[in-house]
Amino acid sequence: MKFTPFVGLVVGSLAGLGASSLHHRDHDSNDYYVLHLDSNTDPDHVASRLGLRNEGQLGELAGHFVFRAPKADHDVVRREVEERRRKRSLGGVDVLDAVKYSQKQKLRAPMQKRVIPSPPHGFFPQRKRADAADDEALKKQKSVMQTLDISDPIFNEQWHLFNPIQLGHDVNVTGVWLSGITGKNATVAMVDDGLDMYSNDLKPNYYAFGSWDFNDNRAEPRPTLSDDRHGTRCAGEVSAAKNDVCGVGVAYDSKIAGIRILSKQITDADEATAMNYDYQHNQIYSCSWGPPDDGRSMDAPGILIKRAMLNGVQKGRNGLGSVYVFASGNGAQSDDNCNFDGYTNSIYSITVGAIDRQGLHPYYSEKCSAQLVVTYSSGSGDAIVSQFRT
Ligand SMILES: *[C@@H]1O[C@H](CO)[C@@H](O)[C@H](O)[C@H]1NC(C)=O
Ligand SMILES: *[C@@H]1O[C@H](CO)[C@@H](O)[C@H](O)[C@H]1NC(C)=O
C-alpha cells in the first residue's frame, strides 16, 4: 500500500468549546456571500438592508457572516456596497458602511490529495531484497511487542515505526511508547476525503464530535466514492488502534476525527469552516493535499481560509494554537516546489517532506525553504503499511 508522506505529530492538551452550528447549503437555488462586518454591527440589519438572509457566523471567524440570496448572475452585495460608496460623500448613515469585506462564494474544485505518482520512465528502484534483519534489532522488536502487548499482525512490517533492517531509519517511537506516551489525550483531525470510522482499527479511536462531512453536509465523514481511501489510510498511520487487526498508528491511543472536504466541489467559506472545526478539541489538522503538483500551478488559500488558519493558530487549542500539518507535495518529477504552494509556504503550517527506508530522497518528494521536517514514506521499492492490504 502506498502512502503519502505523512506521519502524525502529536502533542497533548485538552478542551474548550464545541462545534459551531452548520447550515445546509443549496447551491442550486441560492447564492452565498461572506461579509466581514465592523464588530458593533448587527448582521441582521445588514441582511435586511440588502434583502438577504443571515445564516450566522462563518465557522469560528468573529465578525464574518454567511448571507444567503436567491441565485443571480451578478454580485448583489458588491453592487450595493459600491453604490453606497459612490454616494457616501453626500453624507447620511447607511449600515453598509460597516461592510469591511465581502465575497460571493463559488463552488470550485476541491484541493488535490497527495498521492504518489508512478516513477519516471526507466526508473528502477534500488530494492535491496537481500538485506537481512539484524538479530539484536529483532530481539528488541520482540521485547517491545511483549512489554506493550502489541499483537497487531502486521506490526513487524511497519518498518517506519521500527526498522530492523536499515537500522536507525525509522521514527524511533518505541522508546517514547515505553515511557508512556502513546497519544493519550491527543486529538488529530484528518482533513481529507473521509474516514472509515467503523473499520476495526479506527473505531476505538474515532472522535465523532470533531468530525464533519462538508461535501455531503452530514455529521459522519464516511467515505462514499470509490476513490475515498486517502483519508482513511492517513488516519491509520496516525491512530490505528493497538489491537488484533492490521498494524498500529504512531500514536495508537490518540483520538482521530475526520473532516471531509476533498471529495466534491467546495466553497472557500466551507473550507475555512473546516480548518477551524471543533478547534478547541481537534488539536492537529493533518492536511495531505493542496494545489496540483504539476510544476505549473501557483496557488494559495483564499483570504477566508487564510483568516481561518490564522484564527486557529491564535485561538485554537485553548489559545495554544491549532497545529496545521501539510505534506510538502509529490511533484518533484514535474519540478514542482513547495514554495509555489500557499498552504505549505504559510508561516502558520508545518510542512513535511518524505525520505524512504534507506534514508534517500524519493523521486516524488518536493523540497523548498518552507519544509520543516521529513519523515518516512514510499521509495526504494517499498512503502508504509498500516491498515489495509490490497
Ligand atoms: C531514540 O529515542 C531515544 C529515546 O526514546 C533516544 O534516547 C535516542 O537518542 C533516540 N535515537 C536517535 C537516533 O535519535
Ligand atoms: C490525560 O488527561 C487526564 C485528565 O486531564 C490526566 O489525568 C492524564 O494524566 C493525562 N494522560 C496523559 C498521558 O497525558
PDB file of N, CA, C and O and ligand atoms in Angstrom, residues 12 14 180-185, ligand 2:
ATOM      1  N   GLY A  12       0.035  16.955  23.331  1.00  0.00           N
ATOM      2  CA  GLY A  12      -1.073  16.740  24.253  1.00  0.00           C
ATOM      3  C   GLY A  12      -1.640  18.038  24.770  1.00  0.00           C
ATOM      4  O   GLY A  12      -0.934  19.009  24.951  1.00  0.00           O
ATOM      5  N   LEU A  14      -5.876  19.733  26.150  1.00  0.00           N
ATOM      6  CA  LEU A  14      -7.326  19.499  26.114  1.00  0.00           C
ATOM      7  C   LEU A  14      -8.183  20.730  25.883  1.00  0.00           C
ATOM      8  O   LEU A  14      -7.741  21.852  25.985  1.00  0.00           O
ATOM      9  N   GLY A 180       5.473   5.772  28.128  1.00  0.00           N
ATOM     10  CA  GLY A 180       4.068   6.030  28.443  1.00  0.00           C
ATOM     11  C   GLY A 180       3.381   7.026  27.528  1.00  0.00           C
ATOM     12  O   GLY A 180       2.221   7.371  27.735  1.00  0.00           O
ATOM     13  N   ILE A 181       4.102   7.520  26.534  1.00  0.00           N
ATOM     14  CA  ILE A 181       3.491   8.495  25.620  1.00  0.00           C
ATOM     15  C   ILE A 181       3.027   7.759  24.368  1.00  0.00           C
ATOM     16  O   ILE A 181       3.844   7.307  23.563  1.00  0.00           O
ATOM     17  N   THR A 182       1.723   7.596  24.245  1.00  0.00           N
ATOM     18  CA  THR A 182       1.173   6.786  23.156  1.00  0.00           C
ATOM     19  C   THR A 182       0.050   7.506  22.416  1.00  0.00           C
ATOM     20  O   THR A 182      -0.672   6.893  21.636  1.00  0.00           O
ATOM     21  N   GLY A 183      -0.080   8.806  22.686  1.00  0.00           N
ATOM     22  CA  GLY A 183      -1.135   9.574  22.027  1.00  0.00           C
ATOM     23  C   GLY A 183      -2.328   9.855  22.918  1.00  0.00           C
ATOM     24  O   GLY A 183      -3.272  10.529  22.498  1.00  0.00           O
ATOM     25  N   LYS A 184      -2.307   9.350  24.156  1.00  0.00           N
ATOM     26  CA  LYS A 184      -3.438   9.610  25.075  1.00  0.00           C
ATOM     27  C   LYS A 184      -3.655  11.109  25.219  1.00  0.00           C
ATOM     28  O   LYS A 184      -2.705  11.868  25.338  1.00  0.00           O
ATOM     29  N   ASN A 185      -4.909  11.515  25.208  1.00  0.00           N
ATOM     30  CA  ASN A 185      -5.295  12.928  25.366  1.00  0.00           C
ATOM     31  C   ASN A 185      -4.955  13.789  24.153  1.00  0.00           C
ATOM     32  O   ASN A 185      -5.083  14.996  24.217  1.00  0.00           O
TER      33      ASN A 185
HETATM   34  C1  LIG B   2      -4.758  12.696  30.211  1.00  0.00           C
HETATM   35  O1  LIG B   2      -5.615  13.612  30.831  1.00  0.00           O
HETATM   36  C2  LIG B   2      -6.021  13.236  32.137  1.00  0.00           C
HETATM   37  C3  LIG B   2      -7.049  14.232  32.634  1.00  0.00           C
HETATM   38  O2  LIG B   2      -6.579  15.532  32.479  1.00  0.00           O
HETATM   39  C4  LIG B   2      -4.797  13.146  33.027  1.00  0.00           C
HETATM   40  O3  LIG B   2      -5.162  12.725  34.309  1.00  0.00           O
HETATM   41  C5  LIG B   2      -3.792  12.159  32.434  1.00  0.00           C
HETATM   42  O4  LIG B   2      -2.598  12.162  33.179  1.00  0.00           O
HETATM   43  C6  LIG B   2      -3.477  12.512  31.002  1.00  0.00           C
HETATM   44  N1  LIG B   2      -2.661  11.456  30.425  1.00  0.00           N
HETATM   45  C7  LIG B   2      -1.546  11.690  29.725  1.00  0.00           C
HETATM   46  C8  LIG B   2      -0.812  10.507  29.203  1.00  0.00           C
HETATM   47  O5  LIG B   2      -1.144  12.817  29.482  1.00  0.00           O
END
